[in-house]
Amino acid sequence: MTGRPRTRLERVRASVGIAQLALQQIEDDLSADDVDGQELAAILRELQEDVDHPGGLFPTLAQLLTVAARRAEQIEPDRDGDASCPLHEAAGLLTDNAGQRLNWAARSLDPQGDPE
């Protein structure tokens, strides 16, 4: 296959599309009638801290936003933080707020499955 190489934005769009498909699969699994509290808790824990891969979904998204924030710091006019600060804050919301709430929900659904 020949042709022009993909642009960065095209690669990002393709990657986002792949991620959306994967997230749709997770949503389908969450919607299954036979998901019980223990399994739901395990799925929530997996989103927060993936056992097979370092991090988990929320920490990985937060890291992606942090990288974008660092890049914004380098290129934003006057280095005023108008772009980078909201990105850093969004990363913090994912890890501090959303991630903690996932942990609370999982613990509520299945306290015995909570890793010590």
mmCIF file with all atom_site columns, N, CA, C and O in Angstrom, residues 52-90:
data_model
loop_
_atom_site.group_PDB
_atom_site.id
_atom_site.type_symbol
_atom_site.label_atom_id
_atom_site.label_alt_id
_atom_site.label_comp_id
_atom_site.label_asym_id
_atom_site.label_entity_id
_atom_site.label_seq_id
_atom_site.pdbx_PDB_ins_code
_atom_site.Cartn_x
_atom_site.Cartn_y
_atom_site.Cartn_z
_atom_site.occupancy
_atom_site.B_iso_or_equiv
_atom_site.pdbx_formal_charge
_atom_site.auth_seq_id
_atom_site.auth_comp_id
_atom_site.auth_asym_id
_atom_site.auth_atom_id
_atom_site.pdbx_PDB_model_num
ATOM 1   N N  . ASP A 1 52 ? -3.377 -6.013 34.667 1.00 0.00 ? 52 ASP A N  1
ATOM 2   C CA . ASP A 1 52 ? -2.441 -6.538 33.674 1.00 0.00 ? 52 ASP A CA 1
ATOM 3   C C  . ASP A 1 52 ? -1.487 -5.488 33.104 1.00 0.00 ? 52 ASP A C  1
ATOM 4   O O  . ASP A 1 52 ? -0.453 -5.818 32.556 1.00 0.00 ? 52 ASP A O  1
ATOM 5   N N  . HIS A 1 53 ? -1.877 -4.234 33.191 1.00 0.00 ? 53 HIS A N  1
ATOM 6   C CA . HIS A 1 53 ? -1.056 -3.151 32.647 1.00 0.00 ? 53 HIS A CA 1
ATOM 7   C C  . HIS A 1 53 ? -0.932 -2.075 33.714 1.00 0.00 ? 53 HIS A C  1
ATOM 8   O O  . HIS A 1 53 ? -1.878 -1.797 34.436 1.00 0.00 ? 53 HIS A O  1
ATOM 9   N N  . PRO A 1 54 ? 0.210  -1.439 33.786 1.00 0.00 ? 54 PRO A N  1
ATOM 10  C CA . PRO A 1 54 ? 0.366  -0.383 34.787 1.00 0.00 ? 54 PRO A CA 1
ATOM 11  C C  . PRO A 1 54 ? -0.655 0.735  34.565 1.00 0.00 ? 54 PRO A C  1
ATOM 12  O O  . PRO A 1 54 ? -0.938 1.113  33.450 1.00 0.00 ? 54 PRO A O  1
ATOM 13  N N  . GLY A 1 55 ? -1.185 1.231  35.625 1.00 0.00 ? 55 GLY A N  1
ATOM 14  C CA . GLY A 1 55 ? -2.063 2.396  35.542 1.00 0.00 ? 55 GLY A CA 1
ATOM 15  C C  . GLY A 1 55 ? -3.522 2.070  35.594 1.00 0.00 ? 55 GLY A C  1
ATOM 16  O O  . GLY A 1 55 ? -4.081 1.899  36.649 1.00 0.00 ? 55 GLY A O  1
ATOM 17  N N  . GLY A 1 56 ? -4.146 1.925  34.491 1.00 0.00 ? 56 GLY A N  1
ATOM 18  C CA . GLY A 1 56 ? -5.580 1.800  34.391 1.00 0.00 ? 56 GLY A CA 1
ATOM 19  C C  . GLY A 1 56 ? -6.077 2.883  33.456 1.00 0.00 ? 56 GLY A C  1
ATOM 20  O O  . GLY A 1 56 ? -5.328 3.749  33.015 1.00 0.00 ? 56 GLY A O  1
ATOM 21  N N  . LEU A 1 57 ? -7.351 2.860  33.127 1.00 0.00 ? 57 LEU A N  1
ATOM 22  C CA . LEU A 1 57 ? -7.896 3.796  32.162 1.00 0.00 ? 57 LEU A CA 1
ATOM 23  C C  . LEU A 1 57 ? -7.827 5.241  32.651 1.00 0.00 ? 57 LEU A C  1
ATOM 24  O O  . LEU A 1 57 ? -7.307 6.121  31.959 1.00 0.00 ? 57 LEU A O  1
ATOM 25  N N  . PHE A 1 58 ? -8.349 5.516  33.837 1.00 0.00 ? 58 PHE A N  1
ATOM 26  C CA . PHE A 1 58 ? -8.370 6.895  34.326 1.00 0.00 ? 58 PHE A CA 1
ATOM 27  C C  . PHE A 1 58 ? -6.962 7.458  34.527 1.00 0.00 ? 58 PHE A C  1
ATOM 28  O O  . PHE A 1 58 ? -6.673 8.566  34.088 1.00 0.00 ? 58 PHE A O  1
ATOM 29  N N  . PRO A 1 59 ? -6.056 6.710  35.170 1.00 0.00 ? 59 PRO A N  1
ATOM 30  C CA . PRO A 1 59 ? -4.690 7.237  35.291 1.00 0.00 ? 59 PRO A CA 1
ATOM 31  C C  . PRO A 1 59 ? -4.011 7.452  33.937 1.00 0.00 ? 59 PRO A C  1
ATOM 32  O O  . PRO A 1 59 ? -3.258 8.412  33.762 1.00 0.00 ? 59 PRO A O  1
ATOM 33  N N  . THR A 1 60 ? -4.298 6.592  32.964 1.00 0.00 ? 60 THR A N  1
ATOM 34  C CA . THR A 1 60 ? -3.707 6.754  31.638 1.00 0.00 ? 60 THR A CA 1
ATOM 35  C C  . THR A 1 60 ? -4.254 8.000  30.950 1.00 0.00 ? 60 THR A C  1
ATOM 36  O O  . THR A 1 60 ? -3.503 8.763  30.324 1.00 0.00 ? 60 THR A O  1
ATOM 37  N N  . LEU A 1 61 ? -5.568 8.231  31.065 1.00 0.00 ? 61 LEU A N  1
ATOM 38  C CA . LEU A 1 61 ? -6.142 9.455  30.504 1.00 0.00 ? 61 LEU A CA 1
ATOM 39  C C  . LEU A 1 61 ? -5.581 10.692 31.193 1.00 0.00 ? 61 LEU A C  1
ATOM 40  O O  . LEU A 1 61 ? -5.298 11.701 30.543 1.00 0.00 ? 61 LEU A O  1
ATOM 41  N N  . ALA A 1 62 ? -5.406 10.616 32.493 1.00 0.00 ? 62 ALA A N  1
ATOM 42  C CA . ALA A 1 62 ? -4.828 11.740 33.229 1.00 0.00 ? 62 ALA A CA 1
ATOM 43  C C  . ALA A 1 62 ? -3.398 12.005 32.758 1.00 0.00 ? 62 ALA A C  1
ATOM 44  O O  . ALA A 1 62 ? -2.996 13.165 32.592 1.00 0.00 ? 62 ALA A O  1
ATOM 45  N N  . GLN A 1 63 ? -2.632 10.956 32.526 1.00 0.00 ? 63 GLN A N  1
ATOM 46  C CA . GLN A 1 63 ? -1.262 11.116 32.025 1.00 0.00 ? 63 GLN A CA 1
ATOM 47  C C  . GLN A 1 63 ? -1.267 11.762 30.650 1.00 0.00 ? 63 GLN A C  1
ATOM 48  O O  . GLN A 1 63 ? -0.457 12.643 30.370 1.00 0.00 ? 63 GLN A O  1
ATOM 49  N N  . LEU A 1 64 ? -2.194 11.361 29.782 1.00 0.00 ? 64 LEU A N  1
ATOM 50  C CA . LEU A 1 64 ? -2.299 11.957 28.455 1.00 0.00 ? 64 LEU A CA 1
ATOM 51  C C  . LEU A 1 64 ? -2.579 13.459 28.560 1.00 0.00 ? 64 LEU A C  1
ATOM 52  O O  . LEU A 1 64 ? -1.962 14.271 27.869 1.00 0.00 ? 64 LEU A O  1
ATOM 53  N N  . LEU A 1 65 ? -3.489 13.843 29.455 1.00 0.00 ? 65 LEU A N  1
ATOM 54  C CA . LEU A 1 65 ? -3.796 15.259 29.651 1.00 0.00 ? 65 LEU A CA 1
ATOM 55  C C  . LEU A 1 65 ? -2.605 16.020 30.231 1.00 0.00 ? 65 LEU A C  1
ATOM 56  O O  . LEU A 1 65 ? -2.368 17.178 29.883 1.00 0.00 ? 65 LEU A O  1
ATOM 57  N N  . THR A 1 66 ? -1.843 15.371 31.102 1.00 0.00 ? 66 THR A N  1
ATOM 58  C CA . THR A 1 66 ? -0.656 15.998 31.672 1.00 0.00 ? 66 THR A CA 1
ATOM 59  C C  . THR A 1 66 ? 0.395  16.259 30.595 1.00 0.00 ? 66 THR A C  1
ATOM 60  O O  . THR A 1 66 ? 1.029  17.319 30.573 1.00 0.00 ? 66 THR A O  1
ATOM 61  N N  . VAL A 1 67 ? 0.568  15.309 29.690 1.00 0.00 ? 67 VAL A N  1
ATOM 62  C CA . VAL A 1 67 ? 1.508  15.503 28.579 1.00 0.00 ? 67 VAL A CA 1
ATOM 63  C C  . VAL A 1 67 ? 1.043  16.667 27.704 1.00 0.00 ? 67 VAL A C  1
ATOM 64  O O  . VAL A 1 67 ? 1.845  17.516 27.299 1.00 0.00 ? 67 VAL A O  1
ATOM 65  N N  . ALA A 1 68 ? -0.265 16.730 27.423 1.00 0.00 ? 68 ALA A N  1
ATOM 66  C CA . ALA A 1 68 ? -0.795 17.848 26.638 1.00 0.00 ? 68 ALA A CA 1
ATOM 67  C C  . ALA A 1 68 ? -0.578 19.171 27.367 1.00 0.00 ? 68 ALA A C  1
ATOM 68  O O  . ALA A 1 68 ? -0.236 20.184 26.755 1.00 0.00 ? 68 ALA A O  1
ATOM 69  N N  . ALA A 1 69 ? -0.754 19.167 28.687 1.00 0.00 ? 69 ALA A N  1
ATOM 70  C CA . ALA A 1 69 ? -0.556 20.385 29.475 1.00 0.00 ? 69 ALA A CA 1
ATOM 71  C C  . ALA A 1 69 ? 0.896  20.844 29.414 1.00 0.00 ? 69 ALA A C  1
ATOM 72  O O  . ALA A 1 69 ? 1.175  22.043 29.271 1.00 0.00 ? 69 ALA A O  1
ATOM 73  N N  . ARG A 1 70 ? 1.802  19.906 29.511 1.00 0.00 ? 70 ARG A N  1
ATOM 74  C CA . ARG A 1 70 ? 3.232  20.268 29.444 1.00 0.00 ? 70 ARG A CA 1
ATOM 75  C C  . ARG A 1 70 ? 3.579  20.865 28.087 1.00 0.00 ? 70 ARG A C  1
ATOM 76  O O  . ARG A 1 70 ? 4.361  21.808 27.991 1.00 0.00 ? 70 ARG A O  1
ATOM 77  N N  . ARG A 1 71 ? 3.003  20.291 27.043 1.00 0.00 ? 71 ARG A N  1
ATOM 78  C CA . ARG A 1 71 ? 3.249  20.831 25.703 1.00 0.00 ? 71 ARG A CA 1
ATOM 79  C C  . ARG A 1 71 ? 2.629  22.226 25.591 1.00 0.00 ? 71 ARG A C  1
ATOM 80  O O  . ARG A 1 71 ? 3.244  23.145 25.045 1.00 0.00 ? 71 ARG A O  1
ATOM 81  N N  . ALA A 1 72 ? 1.432  22.390 26.122 1.00 0.00 ? 72 ALA A N  1
ATOM 82  C CA . ALA A 1 72 ? 0.777  23.697 26.083 1.00 0.00 ? 72 ALA A CA 1
ATOM 83  C C  . ALA A 1 72 ? 1.602  24.742 26.823 1.00 0.00 ? 72 ALA A C  1
ATOM 84  O O  . ALA A 1 72 ? 1.686  25.892 26.384 1.00 0.00 ? 72 ALA A O  1
ATOM 85  N N  . GLU A 1 73 ? 2.218  24.344 27.924 1.00 0.00 ? 73 GLU A N  1
ATOM 86  C CA . GLU A 1 73 ? 3.080  25.273 28.674 1.00 0.00 ? 73 GLU A CA 1
ATOM 87  C C  . GLU A 1 73 ? 4.190  25.826 27.792 1.00 0.00 ? 73 GLU A C  1
ATOM 88  O O  . GLU A 1 73 ? 4.588  26.984 27.929 1.00 0.00 ? 73 GLU A O  1
ATOM 89  N N  . GLN A 1 74 ? 4.691  24.990 26.891 1.00 0.00 ? 74 GLN A N  1
ATOM 90  C CA . GLN A 1 74 ? 5.805  25.392 26.034 1.00 0.00 ? 74 GLN A CA 1
ATOM 91  C C  . GLN A 1 74 ? 5.373  26.297 24.890 1.00 0.00 ? 74 GLN A C  1
ATOM 92  O O  . GLN A 1 74 ? 6.186  27.080 24.393 1.00 0.00 ? 74 GLN A O  1
ATOM 93  N N  . ILE A 1 75 ? 4.113  26.192 24.454 1.00 0.00 ? 75 ILE A N  1
ATOM 94  C CA . ILE A 1 75 ? 3.717  26.912 23.248 1.00 0.00 ? 75 ILE A CA 1
ATOM 95  C C  . ILE A 1 75 ? 2.674  27.996 23.469 1.00 0.00 ? 75 ILE A C  1
ATOM 96  O O  . ILE A 1 75 ? 2.437  28.794 22.573 1.00 0.00 ? 75 ILE A O  1
ATOM 97  N N  . GLU A 1 76 ? 2.053  28.048 24.650 1.00 0.00 ? 76 GLU A N  1
ATOM 98  C CA . GLU A 1 76 ? 1.004  29.051 24.844 1.00 0.00 ? 76 GLU A CA 1
ATOM 99  C C  . GLU A 1 76 ? 1.598  30.461 24.879 1.00 0.00 ? 76 GLU A C  1
ATOM 100 O O  . GLU A 1 76 ? 2.693  30.659 25.400 1.00 0.00 ? 76 GLU A O  1
ATOM 101 N N  . PRO A 1 77 ? 0.862  31.414 24.322 1.00 0.00 ? 77 PRO A N  1
ATOM 102 C CA . PRO A 1 77 ? 1.368  32.793 24.296 1.00 0.00 ? 77 PRO A CA 1
ATOM 103 C C  . PRO A 1 77 ? 1.573  33.322 25.709 1.00 0.00 ? 77 PRO A C  1
ATOM 104 O O  . PRO A 1 77 ? 0.784  33.066 26.613 1.00 0.00 ? 77 PRO A O  1
ATOM 105 N N  . ASP A 1 78 ? 2.636  34.021 25.878 1.00 0.00 ? 78 ASP A N  1
ATOM 106 C CA . ASP A 1 78 ? 2.949  34.679 27.153 1.00 0.00 ? 78 ASP A CA 1
ATOM 107 C C  . ASP A 1 78 ? 3.097  33.714 28.324 1.00 0.00 ? 78 ASP A C  1
ATOM 108 O O  . ASP A 1 78 ? 3.167  34.142 29.470 1.00 0.00 ? 78 ASP A O  1
ATOM 109 N N  . ARG A 1 79 ? 3.076  32.413 28.047 1.00 0.00 ? 79 ARG A N  1
ATOM 110 C CA . ARG A 1 79 ? 3.199  31.400 29.115 1.00 0.00 ? 79 ARG A CA 1
ATOM 111 C C  . ARG A 1 79 ? 2.300  31.743 30.301 1.00 0.00 ? 79 ARG A C  1
ATOM 112 O O  . ARG A 1 79 ? 2.699  31.704 31.461 1.00 0.00 ? 79 ARG A O  1
ATOM 113 N N  . ASP A 1 80 ? 1.043  32.086 29.971 1.00 0.00 ? 80 ASP A N  1
ATOM 114 C CA . ASP A 1 80 ? 0.109  32.564 30.987 1.00 0.00 ? 80 ASP A CA 1
ATOM 115 C C  . ASP A 1 80 ? -0.726 31.469 31.637 1.00 0.00 ? 80 ASP A C  1
ATOM 116 O O  . ASP A 1 80 ? -1.458 31.729 32.576 1.00 0.00 ? 80 ASP A O  1
ATOM 117 N N  . GLY A 1 81 ? -0.644 30.269 31.125 1.00 0.00 ? 81 GLY A N  1
ATOM 118 C CA . GLY A 1 81 ? -1.383 29.164 31.736 1.00 0.00 ? 81 GLY A CA 1
ATOM 119 C C  . GLY A 1 81 ? -2.818 29.030 31.286 1.00 0.00 ? 81 GLY A C  1
ATOM 120 O O  . GLY A 1 81 ? -3.548 28.180 31.788 1.00 0.00 ? 81 GLY A O  1
ATOM 121 N N  . ASP A 1 82 ? -3.242 29.862 30.328 1.00 0.00 ? 82 ASP A N  1
ATOM 122 C CA . ASP A 1 82 ? -4.631 29.791 29.876 1.00 0.00 ? 82 ASP A CA 1
ATOM 123 C C  . ASP A 1 82 ? -4.989 28.431 29.287 1.00 0.00 ? 82 ASP A C  1
ATOM 124 O O  . ASP A 1 82 ? -6.129 27.984 29.410 1.00 0.00 ? 82 ASP A O  1
ATOM 125 N N  . ALA A 1 83 ? -4.051 27.775 28.670 1.00 0.00 ? 83 ALA A N  1
ATOM 126 C CA . ALA A 1 83 ? -4.293 26.447 28.111 1.00 0.00 ? 83 ALA A CA 1
ATOM 127 C C  . ALA A 1 83 ? -3.823 25.341 29.043 1.00 0.00 ? 83 ALA A C  1
ATOM 128 O O  . ALA A 1 83 ? -4.511 24.344 29.246 1.00 0.00 ? 83 ALA A O  1
ATOM 129 N N  . SER A 1 84 ? -2.656 25.508 29.623 1.00 0.00 ? 84 SER A N  1
ATOM 130 C CA . SER A 1 84 ? -2.069 24.420 30.407 1.00 0.00 ? 84 SER A CA 1
ATOM 131 C C  . SER A 1 84 ? -2.767 24.203 31.745 1.00 0.00 ? 84 SER A C  1
ATOM 132 O O  . SER A 1 84 ? -2.938 23.049 32.166 1.00 0.00 ? 84 SER A O  1
ATOM 133 N N  . CYS A 1 85 ? -3.187 25.251 32.398 1.00 0.00 ? 85 CYS A N  1
ATOM 134 C CA . CYS A 1 85 ? -3.828 25.087 33.714 1.00 0.00 ? 85 CYS A CA 1
ATOM 135 C C  . CYS A 1 85 ? -5.108 24.248 33.642 1.00 0.00 ? 85 CYS A C  1
ATOM 136 O O  . CYS A 1 85 ? -5.276 23.319 34.440 1.00 0.00 ? 85 CYS A O  1
ATOM 137 N N  . PRO A 1 86 ? -6.018 24.533 32.699 1.00 0.00 ? 86 PRO A N  1
ATOM 138 C CA . PRO A 1 86 ? -7.210 23.683 32.615 1.00 0.00 ? 86 PRO A CA 1
ATOM 139 C C  . PRO A 1 86 ? -6.886 22.221 32.310 1.00 0.00 ? 86 PRO A C  1
ATOM 140 O O  . PRO A 1 86 ? -7.571 21.314 32.792 1.00 0.00 ? 86 PRO A O  1
ATOM 141 N N  . LEU A 1 87 ? -5.829 22.002 31.530 1.00 0.00 ? 87 LEU A N  1
ATOM 142 C CA . LEU A 1 87 ? -5.442 20.619 31.235 1.00 0.00 ? 87 LEU A CA 1
ATOM 143 C C  . LEU A 1 87 ? -4.899 19.922 32.481 1.00 0.00 ? 87 LEU A C  1
ATOM 144 O O  . LEU A 1 87 ? -5.237 18.761 32.751 1.00 0.00 ? 87 LEU A O  1
ATOM 145 N N  . HIS A 1 88 ? -4.066 20.613 33.240 1.00 0.00 ? 88 HIS A N  1
ATOM 146 C CA . HIS A 1 88 ? -3.575 20.040 34.502 1.00 0.00 ? 88 HIS A CA 1
ATOM 147 C C  . HIS A 1 88 ? -4.743 19.778 35.459 1.00 0.00 ? 88 HIS A C  1
ATOM 148 O O  . HIS A 1 88 ? -4.779 18.745 36.141 1.00 0.00 ? 88 HIS A O  1
ATOM 149 N N  . GLU A 1 89 ? -5.689 20.703 35.522 1.00 0.00 ? 89 GLU A N  1
ATOM 150 C CA . GLU A 1 89 ? -6.849 20.531 36.396 1.00 0.00 ? 89 GLU A CA 1
ATOM 151 C C  . GLU A 1 89 ? -7.702 19.346 35.963 1.00 0.00 ? 89 GLU A C  1
ATOM 152 O O  . GLU A 1 89 ? -8.183 18.572 36.803 1.00 0.00 ? 89 GLU A O  1
ATOM 153 N N  . ALA A 1 90 ? -7.888 19.180 34.647 1.00 0.00 ? 90 ALA A N  1
ATOM 154 C CA . ALA A 1 90 ? -8.659 18.041 34.141 1.00 0.00 ? 90 ALA A CA 1
ATOM 155 C C  . ALA A 1 90 ? -7.984 16.724 34.513 1.00 0.00 ? 90 ALA A C  1
ATOM 156 O O  . ALA A 1 90 ? -8.651 15.760 34.914 1.00 0.00 ? 90 ALA A O  1
#
